[in-house]
CSV table of C-alpha atoms in Angstrom, one decimal:
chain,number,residue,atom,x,y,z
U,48,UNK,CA,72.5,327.4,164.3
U,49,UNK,CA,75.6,326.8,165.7
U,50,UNK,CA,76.8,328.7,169.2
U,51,UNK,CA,79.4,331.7,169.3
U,52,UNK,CA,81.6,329.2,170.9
U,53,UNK,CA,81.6,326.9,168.0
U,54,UNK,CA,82.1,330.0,166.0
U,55,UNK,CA,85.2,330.8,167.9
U,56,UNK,CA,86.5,327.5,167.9
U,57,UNK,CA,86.7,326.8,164.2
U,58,UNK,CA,88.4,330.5,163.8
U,59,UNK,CA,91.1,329.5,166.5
U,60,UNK,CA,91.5,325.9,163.9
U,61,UNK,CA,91.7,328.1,160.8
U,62,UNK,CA,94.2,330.3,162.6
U,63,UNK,CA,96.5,327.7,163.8
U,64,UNK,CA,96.2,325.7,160.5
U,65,UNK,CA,96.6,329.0,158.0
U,66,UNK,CA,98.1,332.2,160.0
U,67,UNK,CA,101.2,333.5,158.4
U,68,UNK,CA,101.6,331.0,155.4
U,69,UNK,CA,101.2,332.1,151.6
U,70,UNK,CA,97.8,331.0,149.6
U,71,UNK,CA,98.7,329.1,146.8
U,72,UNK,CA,95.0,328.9,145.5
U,73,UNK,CA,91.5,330.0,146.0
U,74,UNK,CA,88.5,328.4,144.7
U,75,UNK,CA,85.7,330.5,145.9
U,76,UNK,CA,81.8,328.7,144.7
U,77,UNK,CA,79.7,331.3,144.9
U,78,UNK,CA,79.1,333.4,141.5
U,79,UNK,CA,79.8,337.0,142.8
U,80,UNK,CA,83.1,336.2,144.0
U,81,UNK,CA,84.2,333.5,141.8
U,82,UNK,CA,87.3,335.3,140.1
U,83,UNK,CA,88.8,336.1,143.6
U,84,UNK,CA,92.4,334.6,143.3
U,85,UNK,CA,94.4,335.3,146.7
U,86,UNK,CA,97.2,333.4,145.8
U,87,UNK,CA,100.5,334.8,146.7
U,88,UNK,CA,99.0,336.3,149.4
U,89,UNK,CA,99.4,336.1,153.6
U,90,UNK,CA,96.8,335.1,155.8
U,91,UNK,CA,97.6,337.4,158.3
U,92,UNK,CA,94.9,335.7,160.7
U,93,UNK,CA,91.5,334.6,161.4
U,94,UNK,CA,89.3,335.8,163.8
U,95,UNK,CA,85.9,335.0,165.5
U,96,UNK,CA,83.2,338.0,165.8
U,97,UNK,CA,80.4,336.6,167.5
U,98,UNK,CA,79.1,334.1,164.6
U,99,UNK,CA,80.3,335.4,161.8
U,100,UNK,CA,84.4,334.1,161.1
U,101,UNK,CA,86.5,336.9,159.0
U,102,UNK,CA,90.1,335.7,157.6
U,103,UNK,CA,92.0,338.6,156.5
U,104,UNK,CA,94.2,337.9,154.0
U,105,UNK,CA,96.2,340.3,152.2
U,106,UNK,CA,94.1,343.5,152.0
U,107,UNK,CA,91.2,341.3,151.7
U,108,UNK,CA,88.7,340.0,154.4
U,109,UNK,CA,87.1,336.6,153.7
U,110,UNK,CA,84.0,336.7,155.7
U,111,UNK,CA,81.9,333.6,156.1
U,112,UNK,CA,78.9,332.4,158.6
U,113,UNK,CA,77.9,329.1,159.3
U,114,UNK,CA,73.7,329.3,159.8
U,115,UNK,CA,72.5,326.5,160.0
U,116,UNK,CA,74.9,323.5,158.8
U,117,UNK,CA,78.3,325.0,157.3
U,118,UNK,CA,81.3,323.9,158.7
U,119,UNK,CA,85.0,324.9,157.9
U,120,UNK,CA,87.4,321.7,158.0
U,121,UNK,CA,91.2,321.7,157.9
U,122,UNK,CA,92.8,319.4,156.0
U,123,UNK,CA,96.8,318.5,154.5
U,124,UNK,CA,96.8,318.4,151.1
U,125,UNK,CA,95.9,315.0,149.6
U,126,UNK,CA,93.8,314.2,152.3
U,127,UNK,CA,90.1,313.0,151.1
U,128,UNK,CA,87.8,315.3,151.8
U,129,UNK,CA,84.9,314.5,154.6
U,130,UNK,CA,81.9,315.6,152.3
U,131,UNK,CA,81.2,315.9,148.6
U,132,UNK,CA,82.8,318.5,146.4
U,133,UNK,CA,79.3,319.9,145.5
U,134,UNK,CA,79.1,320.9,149.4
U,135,UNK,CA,81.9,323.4,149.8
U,136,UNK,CA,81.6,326.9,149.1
U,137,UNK,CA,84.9,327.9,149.5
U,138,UNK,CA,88.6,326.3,148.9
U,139,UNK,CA,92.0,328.2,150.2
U,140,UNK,CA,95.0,326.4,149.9
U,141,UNK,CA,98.6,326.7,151.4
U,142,UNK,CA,101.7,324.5,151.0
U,143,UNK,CA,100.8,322.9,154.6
U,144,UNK,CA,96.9,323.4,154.6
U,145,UNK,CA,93.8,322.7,152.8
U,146,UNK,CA,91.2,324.5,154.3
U,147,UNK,CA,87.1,324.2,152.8
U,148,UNK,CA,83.9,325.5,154.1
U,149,UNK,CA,81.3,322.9,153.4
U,150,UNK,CA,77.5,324.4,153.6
U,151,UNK,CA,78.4,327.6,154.6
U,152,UNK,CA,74.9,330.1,154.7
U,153,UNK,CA,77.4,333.3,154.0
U,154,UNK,CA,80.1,333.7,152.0
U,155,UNK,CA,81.8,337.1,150.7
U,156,UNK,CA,85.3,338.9,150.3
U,157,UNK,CA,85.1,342.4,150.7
U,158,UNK,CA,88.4,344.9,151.1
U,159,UNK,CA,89.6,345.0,154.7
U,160,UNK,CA,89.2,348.6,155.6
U,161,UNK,CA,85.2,347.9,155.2
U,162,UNK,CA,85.2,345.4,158.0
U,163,UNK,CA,84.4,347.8,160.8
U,164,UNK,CA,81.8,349.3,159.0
U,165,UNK,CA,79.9,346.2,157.7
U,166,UNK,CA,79.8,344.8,161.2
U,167,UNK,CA,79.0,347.8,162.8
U,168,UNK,CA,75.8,346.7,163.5
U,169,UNK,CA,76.8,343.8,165.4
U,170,UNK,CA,76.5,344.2,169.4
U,171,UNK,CA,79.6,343.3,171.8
U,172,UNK,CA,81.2,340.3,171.2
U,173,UNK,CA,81.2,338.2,174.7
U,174,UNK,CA,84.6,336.3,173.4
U,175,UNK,CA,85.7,339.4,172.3
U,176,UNK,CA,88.8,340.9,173.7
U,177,UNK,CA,87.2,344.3,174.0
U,178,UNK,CA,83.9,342.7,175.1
U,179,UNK,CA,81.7,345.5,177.2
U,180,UNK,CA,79.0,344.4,179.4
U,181,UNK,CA,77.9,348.2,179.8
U,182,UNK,CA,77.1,348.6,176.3
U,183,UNK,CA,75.4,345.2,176.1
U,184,UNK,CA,73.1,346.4,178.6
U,185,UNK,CA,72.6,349.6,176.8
U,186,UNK,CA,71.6,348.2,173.8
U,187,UNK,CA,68.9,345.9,175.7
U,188,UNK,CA,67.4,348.4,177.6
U,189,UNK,CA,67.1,350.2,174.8
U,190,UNK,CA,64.0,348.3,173.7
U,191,UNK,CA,62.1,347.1,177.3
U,192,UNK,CA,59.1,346.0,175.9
U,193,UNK,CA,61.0,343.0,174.1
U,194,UNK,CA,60.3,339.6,175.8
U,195,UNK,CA,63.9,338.7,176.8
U,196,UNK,CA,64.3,335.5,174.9
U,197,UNK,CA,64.1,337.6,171.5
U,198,UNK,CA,66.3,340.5,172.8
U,199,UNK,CA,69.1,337.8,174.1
U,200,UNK,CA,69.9,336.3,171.1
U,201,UNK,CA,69.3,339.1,168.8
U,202,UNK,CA,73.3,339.7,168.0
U,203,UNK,CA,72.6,343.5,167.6
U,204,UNK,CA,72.1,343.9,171.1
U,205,UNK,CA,75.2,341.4,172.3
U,206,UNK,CA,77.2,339.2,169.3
U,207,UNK,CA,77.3,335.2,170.3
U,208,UNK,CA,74.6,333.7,172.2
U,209,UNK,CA,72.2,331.4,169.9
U,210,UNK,CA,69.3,329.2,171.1
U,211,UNK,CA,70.9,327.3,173.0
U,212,UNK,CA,72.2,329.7,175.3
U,213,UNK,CA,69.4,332.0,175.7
U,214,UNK,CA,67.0,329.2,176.6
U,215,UNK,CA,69.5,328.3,179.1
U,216,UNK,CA,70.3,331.8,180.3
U,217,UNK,CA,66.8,332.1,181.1
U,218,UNK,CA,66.3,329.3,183.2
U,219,UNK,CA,69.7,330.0,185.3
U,220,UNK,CA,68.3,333.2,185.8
U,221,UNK,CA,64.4,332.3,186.7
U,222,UNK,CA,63.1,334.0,183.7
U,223,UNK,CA,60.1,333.3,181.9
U,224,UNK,CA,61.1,333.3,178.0
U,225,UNK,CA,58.0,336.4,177.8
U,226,UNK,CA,58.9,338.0,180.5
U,227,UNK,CA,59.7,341.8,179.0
U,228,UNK,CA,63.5,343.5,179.0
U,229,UNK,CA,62.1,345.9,181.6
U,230,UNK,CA,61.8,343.9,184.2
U,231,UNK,CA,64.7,341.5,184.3
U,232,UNK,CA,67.9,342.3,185.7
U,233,UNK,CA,70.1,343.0,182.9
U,234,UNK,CA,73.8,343.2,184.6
U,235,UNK,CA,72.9,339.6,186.3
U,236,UNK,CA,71.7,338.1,182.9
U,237,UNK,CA,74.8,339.7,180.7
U,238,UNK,CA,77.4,338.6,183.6
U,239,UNK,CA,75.9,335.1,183.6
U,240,UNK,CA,75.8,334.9,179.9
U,241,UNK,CA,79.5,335.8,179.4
U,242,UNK,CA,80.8,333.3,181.8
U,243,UNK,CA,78.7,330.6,180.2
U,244,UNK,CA,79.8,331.1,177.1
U,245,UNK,CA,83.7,331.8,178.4
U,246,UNK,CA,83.5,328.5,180.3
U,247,UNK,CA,82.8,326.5,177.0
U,248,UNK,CA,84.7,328.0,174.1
U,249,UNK,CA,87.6,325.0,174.9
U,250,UNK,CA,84.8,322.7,175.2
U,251,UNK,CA,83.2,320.6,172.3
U,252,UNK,CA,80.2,319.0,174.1
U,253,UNK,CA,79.2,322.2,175.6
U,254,UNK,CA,77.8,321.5,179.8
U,255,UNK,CA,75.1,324.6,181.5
U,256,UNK,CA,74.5,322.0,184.3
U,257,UNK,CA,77.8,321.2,185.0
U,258,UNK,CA,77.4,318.0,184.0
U,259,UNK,CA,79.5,316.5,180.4
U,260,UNK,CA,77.6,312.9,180.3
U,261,UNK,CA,75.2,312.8,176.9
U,262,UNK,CA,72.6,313.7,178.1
U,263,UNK,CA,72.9,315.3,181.4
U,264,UNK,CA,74.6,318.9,179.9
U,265,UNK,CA,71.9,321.1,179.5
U,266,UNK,CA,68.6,322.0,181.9
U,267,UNK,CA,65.7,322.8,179.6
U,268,UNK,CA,67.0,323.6,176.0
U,269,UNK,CA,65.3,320.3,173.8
U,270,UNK,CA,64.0,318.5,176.6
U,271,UNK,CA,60.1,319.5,175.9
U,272,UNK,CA,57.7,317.6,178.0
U,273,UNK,CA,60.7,315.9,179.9
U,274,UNK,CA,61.0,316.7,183.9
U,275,UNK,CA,62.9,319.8,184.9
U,276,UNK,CA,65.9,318.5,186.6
U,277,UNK,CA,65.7,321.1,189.2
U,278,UNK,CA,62.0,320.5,190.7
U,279,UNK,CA,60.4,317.9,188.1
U,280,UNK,CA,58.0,320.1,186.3
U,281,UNK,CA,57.0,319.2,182.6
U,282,UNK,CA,59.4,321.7,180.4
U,283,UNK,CA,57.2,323.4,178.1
U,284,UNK,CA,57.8,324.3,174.4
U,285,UNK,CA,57.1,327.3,172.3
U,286,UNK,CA,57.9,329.5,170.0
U,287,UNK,CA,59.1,333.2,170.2
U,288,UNK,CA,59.9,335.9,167.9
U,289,UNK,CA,59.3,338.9,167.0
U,290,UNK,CA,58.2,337.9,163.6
U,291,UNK,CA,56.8,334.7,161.7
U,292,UNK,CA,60.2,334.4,159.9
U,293,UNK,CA,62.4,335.0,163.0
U,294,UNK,CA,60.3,332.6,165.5
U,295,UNK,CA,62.6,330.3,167.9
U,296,UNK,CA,62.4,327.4,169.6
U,297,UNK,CA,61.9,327.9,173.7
U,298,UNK,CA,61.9,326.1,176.5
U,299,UNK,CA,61.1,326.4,180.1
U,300,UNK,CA,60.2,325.2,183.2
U,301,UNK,CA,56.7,327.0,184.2
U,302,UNK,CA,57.6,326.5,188.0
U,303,UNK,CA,61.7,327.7,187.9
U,304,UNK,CA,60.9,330.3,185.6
U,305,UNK,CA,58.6,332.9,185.9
């Protein structure tokens, strides 16, 4: 599931391609909303929150989330399309921009004075402009028993990090993905993830090592039974959750993290 900073890059493309110009047409695939017509309206911008993407147009918000495989292209009108018609789930149309999200695991319009209130639920955004650390940490310590890989990527506690990240967070930090909330220190762990994530929302082939060569980027997230690149360890692989249906794929290095 993609990142927050894939997230926020596609919203920053849709907002360049689309903010301020008029729809001309809408073609929304999805049988609830498939008599939306925002044409003649402004698309006053689009915006990132954690992973879900809103684009408020008119009085409406068009909220969207990737999961697993959707993607949101930008296009110029006439330009052939990078995947079958079958694949996209949504269609909006200016005079300049032709913009389609292919695959996408959400898609809904609902008026814009409901946003706040439908994402209430959603923990501090770390791209956010009003991102707080202090309430992050509130909302963590507000279950300590949770092993820290679960309560670091659930996005009601802080909006953004996915696997990825949270495996990586916890081997910066020394953590074993068990280890419980109560005993890690949460203002370390929330600082480090926010400047993780901050330092590669420009980036495409996202680095936690420092390092941008394929294969090199990242210290123990998909490298099961590979040597940790710190002290050569075998990187184990697991699964957590709190739940069958919510398990997640972990890795870690039994020696650096414990």
């Amino acid at each position: 599931m993609p990142e927050g900073d894939t997230v926020w890059r596609a919203a920053r493309r849709l907002d360049e391609a689309l903010a301020g110009a008029s729809v001309t047409s809408t073609d929304v695939r999805v049988p609830r909303y498939a008599t939306v017509d925002l044409a003649g309206e402004t698309v006053h911008g689009v915006a990132a929150r954690g992973k879900h993407l809103l684009m408020r147009i008119g009085d409406q918000v068009v909220h969207t989330h990737l999961k697993m495989d959707g993607e949101w292209r930008v296009l110029r009108p006439g330009q052939r399309w990078p995947h079958p018609a079958h694949r996209a789930r949504i269609v909006i149309t200016t005079p300049d921009t032709v913009a389609i999200g292919f695959d996408l695991g959400i898609v809904e319009v609902f008026p814009a004075d409901e946003e706040a209130d439908r994402l209430a639920y959603l923990g501090p955004d770390l791209l956010g402009d009003d991102w707080d650390a202090a309430e992050a940490m509130r909302r963590l310590a507000a279950h300590p028993e949770q092993e820290i890989i679960v309560a670091l990527a659930d996005q009601r506690n802080l909006a953004g990090l996915g696997n990825v990240y949270v495996n990586e967070l916890c081997f910066l930090r020394g953590l074993a993905p068990g280890r419980p909330v109560a005993d890690v220190e949460l203002e370390r762990a929330v600082a480090l993830a926010e400047r993780l994530i901050r330092a590669n929302r420009d980036r495409v082939a996202r680095t936690t090592t420092g390092d941008t060569r394929p294969g090199k980027r990242l210290w123990v997230h998909g490298r099961g039974s590979q040597p940790c690149r710190r002290c050569g360890t075998t990187i184990r692989h697991a699964r957590h959750g709190r739940t069958e249906l919510e398990l997640r794929e972990t890795w870690w290095c039994p020696h650096c993290q414990t």
